[in-house]
Short mmCIF file of C-alpha atoms and ligand atoms in Angstrom, two decimals:
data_model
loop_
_atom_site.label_atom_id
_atom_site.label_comp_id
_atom_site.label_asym_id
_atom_site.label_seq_id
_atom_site.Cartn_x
_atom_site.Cartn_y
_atom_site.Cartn_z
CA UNK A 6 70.11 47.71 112.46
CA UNK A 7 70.21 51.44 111.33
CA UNK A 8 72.76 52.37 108.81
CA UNK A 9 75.55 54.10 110.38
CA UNK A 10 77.70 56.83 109.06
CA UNK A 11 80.75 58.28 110.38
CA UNK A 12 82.69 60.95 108.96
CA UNK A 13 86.22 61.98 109.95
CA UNK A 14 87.17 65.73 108.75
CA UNK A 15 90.92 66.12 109.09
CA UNK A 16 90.20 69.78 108.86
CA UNK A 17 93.78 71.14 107.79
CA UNK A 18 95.86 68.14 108.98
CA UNK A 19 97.75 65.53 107.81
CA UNK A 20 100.43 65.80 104.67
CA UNK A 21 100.37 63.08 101.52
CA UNK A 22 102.99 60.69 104.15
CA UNK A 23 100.55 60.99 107.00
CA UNK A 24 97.60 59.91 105.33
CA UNK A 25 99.27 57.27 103.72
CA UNK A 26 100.44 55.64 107.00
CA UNK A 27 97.16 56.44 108.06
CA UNK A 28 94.70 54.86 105.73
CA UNK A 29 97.15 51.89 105.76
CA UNK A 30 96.92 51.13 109.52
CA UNK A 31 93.03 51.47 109.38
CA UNK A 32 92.69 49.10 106.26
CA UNK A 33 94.42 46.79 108.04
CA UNK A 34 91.14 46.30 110.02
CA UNK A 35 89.02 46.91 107.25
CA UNK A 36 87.01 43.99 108.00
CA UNK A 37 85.64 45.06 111.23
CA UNK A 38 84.40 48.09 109.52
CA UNK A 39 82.57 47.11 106.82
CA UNK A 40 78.73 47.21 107.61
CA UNK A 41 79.37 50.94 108.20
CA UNK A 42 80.07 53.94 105.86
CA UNK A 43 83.14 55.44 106.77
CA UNK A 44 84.34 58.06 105.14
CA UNK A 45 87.57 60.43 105.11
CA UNK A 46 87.56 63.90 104.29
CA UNK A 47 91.45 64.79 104.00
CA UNK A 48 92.47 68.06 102.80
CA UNK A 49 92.66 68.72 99.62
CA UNK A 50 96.31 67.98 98.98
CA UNK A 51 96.01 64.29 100.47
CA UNK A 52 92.70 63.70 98.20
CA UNK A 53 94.80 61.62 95.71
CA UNK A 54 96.98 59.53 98.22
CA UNK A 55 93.35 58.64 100.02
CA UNK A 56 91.71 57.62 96.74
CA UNK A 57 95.00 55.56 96.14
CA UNK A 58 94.56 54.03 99.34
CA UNK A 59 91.04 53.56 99.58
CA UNK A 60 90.72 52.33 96.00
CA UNK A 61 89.08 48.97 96.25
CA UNK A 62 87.93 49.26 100.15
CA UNK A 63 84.29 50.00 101.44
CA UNK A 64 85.72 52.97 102.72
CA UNK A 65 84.60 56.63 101.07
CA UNK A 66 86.40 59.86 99.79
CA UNK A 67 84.83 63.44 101.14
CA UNK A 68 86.13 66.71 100.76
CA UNK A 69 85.93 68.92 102.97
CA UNK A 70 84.46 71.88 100.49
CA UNK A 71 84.14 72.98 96.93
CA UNK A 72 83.28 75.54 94.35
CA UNK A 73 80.23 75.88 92.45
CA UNK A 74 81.51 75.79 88.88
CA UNK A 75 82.87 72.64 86.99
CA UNK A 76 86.00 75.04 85.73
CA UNK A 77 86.77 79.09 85.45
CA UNK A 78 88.16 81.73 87.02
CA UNK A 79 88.59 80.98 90.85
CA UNK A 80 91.80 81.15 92.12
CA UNK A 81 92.25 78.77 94.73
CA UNK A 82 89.18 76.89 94.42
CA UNK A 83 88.54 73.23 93.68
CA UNK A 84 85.30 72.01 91.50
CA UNK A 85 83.05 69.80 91.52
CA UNK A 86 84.28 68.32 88.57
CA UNK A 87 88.10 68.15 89.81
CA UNK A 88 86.46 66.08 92.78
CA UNK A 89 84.79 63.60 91.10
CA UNK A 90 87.82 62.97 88.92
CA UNK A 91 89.70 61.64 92.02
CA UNK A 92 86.95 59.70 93.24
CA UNK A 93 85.12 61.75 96.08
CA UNK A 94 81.47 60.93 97.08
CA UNK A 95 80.86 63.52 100.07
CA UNK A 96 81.15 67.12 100.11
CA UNK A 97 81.31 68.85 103.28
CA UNK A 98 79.53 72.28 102.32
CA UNK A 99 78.49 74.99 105.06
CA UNK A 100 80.72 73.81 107.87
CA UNK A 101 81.13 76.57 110.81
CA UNK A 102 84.44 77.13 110.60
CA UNK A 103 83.80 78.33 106.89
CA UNK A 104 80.78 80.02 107.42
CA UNK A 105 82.38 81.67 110.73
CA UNK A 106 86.05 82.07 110.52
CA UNK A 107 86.49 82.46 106.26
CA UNK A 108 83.16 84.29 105.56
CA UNK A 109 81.02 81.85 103.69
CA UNK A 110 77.98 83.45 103.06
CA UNK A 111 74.57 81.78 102.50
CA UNK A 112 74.38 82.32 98.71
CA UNK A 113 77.34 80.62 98.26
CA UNK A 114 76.44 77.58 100.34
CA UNK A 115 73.44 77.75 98.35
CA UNK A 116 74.63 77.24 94.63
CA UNK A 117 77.28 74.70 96.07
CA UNK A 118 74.84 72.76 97.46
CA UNK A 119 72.99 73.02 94.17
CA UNK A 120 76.13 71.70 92.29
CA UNK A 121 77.10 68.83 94.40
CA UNK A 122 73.24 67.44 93.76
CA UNK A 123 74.06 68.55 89.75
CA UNK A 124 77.05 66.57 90.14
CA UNK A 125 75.76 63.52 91.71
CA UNK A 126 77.82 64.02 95.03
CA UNK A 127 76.35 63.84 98.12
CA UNK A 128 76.78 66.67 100.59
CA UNK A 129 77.08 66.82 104.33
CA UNK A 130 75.50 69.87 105.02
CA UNK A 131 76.45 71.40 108.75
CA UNK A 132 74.07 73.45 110.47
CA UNK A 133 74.18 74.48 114.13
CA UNK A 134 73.70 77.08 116.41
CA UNK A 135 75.99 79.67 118.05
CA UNK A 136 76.82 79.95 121.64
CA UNK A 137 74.81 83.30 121.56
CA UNK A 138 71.86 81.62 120.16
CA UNK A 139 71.49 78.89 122.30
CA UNK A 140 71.23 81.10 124.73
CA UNK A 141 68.43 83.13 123.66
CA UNK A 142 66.93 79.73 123.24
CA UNK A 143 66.46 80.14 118.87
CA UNK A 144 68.65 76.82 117.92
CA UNK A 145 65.52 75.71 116.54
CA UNK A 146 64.95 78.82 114.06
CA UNK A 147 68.50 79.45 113.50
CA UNK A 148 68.75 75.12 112.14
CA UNK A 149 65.64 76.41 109.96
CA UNK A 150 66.92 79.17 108.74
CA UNK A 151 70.04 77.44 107.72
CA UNK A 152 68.05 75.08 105.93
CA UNK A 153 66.05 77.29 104.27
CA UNK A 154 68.67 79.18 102.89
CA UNK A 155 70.96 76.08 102.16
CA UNK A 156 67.69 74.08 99.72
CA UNK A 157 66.65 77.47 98.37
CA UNK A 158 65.52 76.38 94.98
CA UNK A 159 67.00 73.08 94.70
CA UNK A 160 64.76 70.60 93.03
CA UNK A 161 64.85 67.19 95.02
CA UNK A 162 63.36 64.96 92.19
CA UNK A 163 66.78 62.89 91.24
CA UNK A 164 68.18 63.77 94.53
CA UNK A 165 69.22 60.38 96.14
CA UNK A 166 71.13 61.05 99.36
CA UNK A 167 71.23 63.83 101.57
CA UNK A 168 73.32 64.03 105.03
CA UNK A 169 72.65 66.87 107.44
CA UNK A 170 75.02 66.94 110.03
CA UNK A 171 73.89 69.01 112.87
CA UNK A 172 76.90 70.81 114.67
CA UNK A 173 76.70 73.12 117.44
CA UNK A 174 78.91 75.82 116.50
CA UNK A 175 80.07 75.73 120.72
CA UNK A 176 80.90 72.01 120.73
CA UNK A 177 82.63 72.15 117.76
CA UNK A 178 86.82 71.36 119.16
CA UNK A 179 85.67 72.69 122.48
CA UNK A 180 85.27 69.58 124.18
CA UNK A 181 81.95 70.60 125.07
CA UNK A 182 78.94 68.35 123.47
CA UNK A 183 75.31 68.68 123.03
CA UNK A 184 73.32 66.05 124.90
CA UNK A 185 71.47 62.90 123.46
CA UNK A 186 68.21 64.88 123.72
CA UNK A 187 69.75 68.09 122.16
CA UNK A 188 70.61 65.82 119.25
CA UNK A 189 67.24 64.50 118.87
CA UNK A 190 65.68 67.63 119.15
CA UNK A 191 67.54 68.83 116.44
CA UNK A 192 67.07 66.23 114.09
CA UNK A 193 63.23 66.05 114.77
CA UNK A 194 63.47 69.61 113.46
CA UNK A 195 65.44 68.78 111.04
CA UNK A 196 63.59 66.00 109.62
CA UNK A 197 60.18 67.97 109.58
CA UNK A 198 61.52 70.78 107.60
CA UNK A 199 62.84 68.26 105.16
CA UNK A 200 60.08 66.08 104.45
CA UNK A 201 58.55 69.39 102.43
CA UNK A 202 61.69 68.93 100.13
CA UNK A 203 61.58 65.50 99.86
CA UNK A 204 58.30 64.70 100.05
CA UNK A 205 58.48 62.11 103.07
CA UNK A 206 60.32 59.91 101.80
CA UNK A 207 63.21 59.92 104.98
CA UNK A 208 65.00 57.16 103.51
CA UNK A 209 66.70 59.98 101.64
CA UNK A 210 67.93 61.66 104.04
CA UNK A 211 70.48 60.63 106.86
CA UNK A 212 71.43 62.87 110.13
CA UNK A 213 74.45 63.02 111.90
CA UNK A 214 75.73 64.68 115.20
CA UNK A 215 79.31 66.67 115.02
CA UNK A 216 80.93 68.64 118.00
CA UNK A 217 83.52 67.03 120.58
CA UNK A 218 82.40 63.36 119.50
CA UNK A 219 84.73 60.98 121.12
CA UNK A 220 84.49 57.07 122.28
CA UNK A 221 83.10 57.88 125.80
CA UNK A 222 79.58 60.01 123.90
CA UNK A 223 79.15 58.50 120.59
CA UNK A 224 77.23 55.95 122.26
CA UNK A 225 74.58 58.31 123.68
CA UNK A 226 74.35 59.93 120.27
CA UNK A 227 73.78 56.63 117.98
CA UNK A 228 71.35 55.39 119.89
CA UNK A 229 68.86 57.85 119.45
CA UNK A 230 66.69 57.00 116.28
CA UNK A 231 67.13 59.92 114.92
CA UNK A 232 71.24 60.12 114.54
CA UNK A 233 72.67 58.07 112.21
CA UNK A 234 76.40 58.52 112.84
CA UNK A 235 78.67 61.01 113.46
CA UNK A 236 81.09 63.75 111.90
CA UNK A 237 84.32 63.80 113.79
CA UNK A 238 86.82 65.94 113.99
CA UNK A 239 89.64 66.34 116.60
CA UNK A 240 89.36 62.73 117.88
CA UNK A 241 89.34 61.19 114.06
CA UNK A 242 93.29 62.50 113.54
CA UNK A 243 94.54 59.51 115.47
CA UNK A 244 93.85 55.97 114.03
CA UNK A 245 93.09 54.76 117.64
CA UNK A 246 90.55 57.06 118.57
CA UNK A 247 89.03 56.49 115.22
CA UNK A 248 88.54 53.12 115.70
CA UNK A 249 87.40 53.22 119.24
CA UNK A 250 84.75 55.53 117.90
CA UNK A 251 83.51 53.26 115.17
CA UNK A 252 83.83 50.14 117.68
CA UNK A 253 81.74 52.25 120.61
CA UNK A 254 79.15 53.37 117.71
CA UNK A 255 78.61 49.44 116.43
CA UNK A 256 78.41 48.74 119.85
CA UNK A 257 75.69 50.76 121.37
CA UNK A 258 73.57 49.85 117.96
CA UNK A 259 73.78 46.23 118.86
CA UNK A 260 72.33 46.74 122.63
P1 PGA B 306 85.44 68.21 116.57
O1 PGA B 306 85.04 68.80 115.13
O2 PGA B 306 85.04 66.75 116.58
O3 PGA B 306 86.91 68.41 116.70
O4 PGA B 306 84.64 69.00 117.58
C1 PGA B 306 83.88 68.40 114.48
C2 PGA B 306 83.75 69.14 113.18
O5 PGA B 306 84.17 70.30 113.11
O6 PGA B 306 83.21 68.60 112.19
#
């Protein structure tokens, strides 16, 4: 059976109280969970309370973005360096709402993908294409593109574990998703225009779908070869829905 992954970004929910009673009720069915990599990316604020309560589960730490520097002069931003020390493993870097609604600009998602691999983290990088794109029928260049500019000048050699987590920018909280086949298409592309960095070897790299995912789709997006999990936003606030996600996902892998 495929590894599966599945990622739930609080986005900005969710206060040190919250998470606590959170990550408490899902431990409590740790078990059932434990051939899959779940992991939690809580804002920033909760990341200590989560490593608290995680400490000594299977269950991982993400944040949900980062600087590029281990320490300096950037007011308001976290590093690398602050993140390790309270015992993240993923980095969400390059999600929409960044790129789209705060400005993130490709040379920035550049060097912070270059530091997570410096600092031995492993990103979840988010491409995906706009409404307007789609349209014009260029997901496939605008995924490249976003790629391109993402890897500029990294050097894979040491580089262990990448996740790509493709995330159409109009499914994203909209309740609208891609389809089974959109997802595959996407991380055919994906995969192709990876191998160059990584020189084949795919076990390096995982692929996840993100937009709308709920209990009712995940199934049609696991089961394609090419998706290993999921990154989940809206329907990973509630414990429930979590957990009827995960359950659905292990499900349709066993079929
Ligand atoms: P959503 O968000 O599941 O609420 O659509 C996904 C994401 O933004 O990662």
């Amino acid at each position: 059976m495929k590894e599966l992954i599945l990622a739930a970004n609080w986005k900005m929910h969710k206060t040190n109280q919250e998470t606590r009673e959170y990550l408490r009720k899902f431990k409590a069915m740790q078990e059932e969970f434990n051939s899959t990599e779940v992991v939690f990316c809580p804002p920033f604020t909760s990341l200590r309370t989560a490593d608290e309560e995680l400490y000594s589960t299977f269950f991982k730490l993400g944040a949900q973005n980062m600087v590029w520097e281990s320490e300096g002069a950037y007011t308001g931003e976290i590093s690398p360096l602050m993140l390790k020390d309270l015992g993240v493993r993923y980095v969400i870097i390059g999600h929409s709402e960044r790129r789209w609604i705060l400005g993130e600009t490709h040379e920035q998602i550049n060097k912070k993908l270059q530091a997570v691999f410096e600092y031995n983290l492993i990103p979840i990088y988010c491409v995906g294409e706009t409404e307007e794109v789609r349209q014009a029928g260029e997901t496939e260049s605008m995924i490249l593109k976003q790629i391109e500019e993402g890897f500029q000048g990294i050097d894979f050699s040491g580089v262990k574990n990448i996740v790509i987590a493709y995330e159409p920018v109009w499914a994203i909280g909209t309740g609208l998703t891609a389809s089974g086949e959109d997802a595959r298409h996407a991380s055919a592309c994906i995969k192709e225009k990876m191998d160059n960095y990584i020189n084949g070897d795919v076990t390096r790299l995982k692929i996840l779908y993100g937009g709308s995912v709920k209990k009712e789709n995940i199934g049609e997006f696991v089961s394609e070869a090419g998706i290993h999990g999921a990154l989940v936003g809206g329907a990973s606030l509630q414990v429930d829905s979590f957990v009827g996600i995960i359950r659905a996902a292990q499900e349709a892998l066993r079929k």
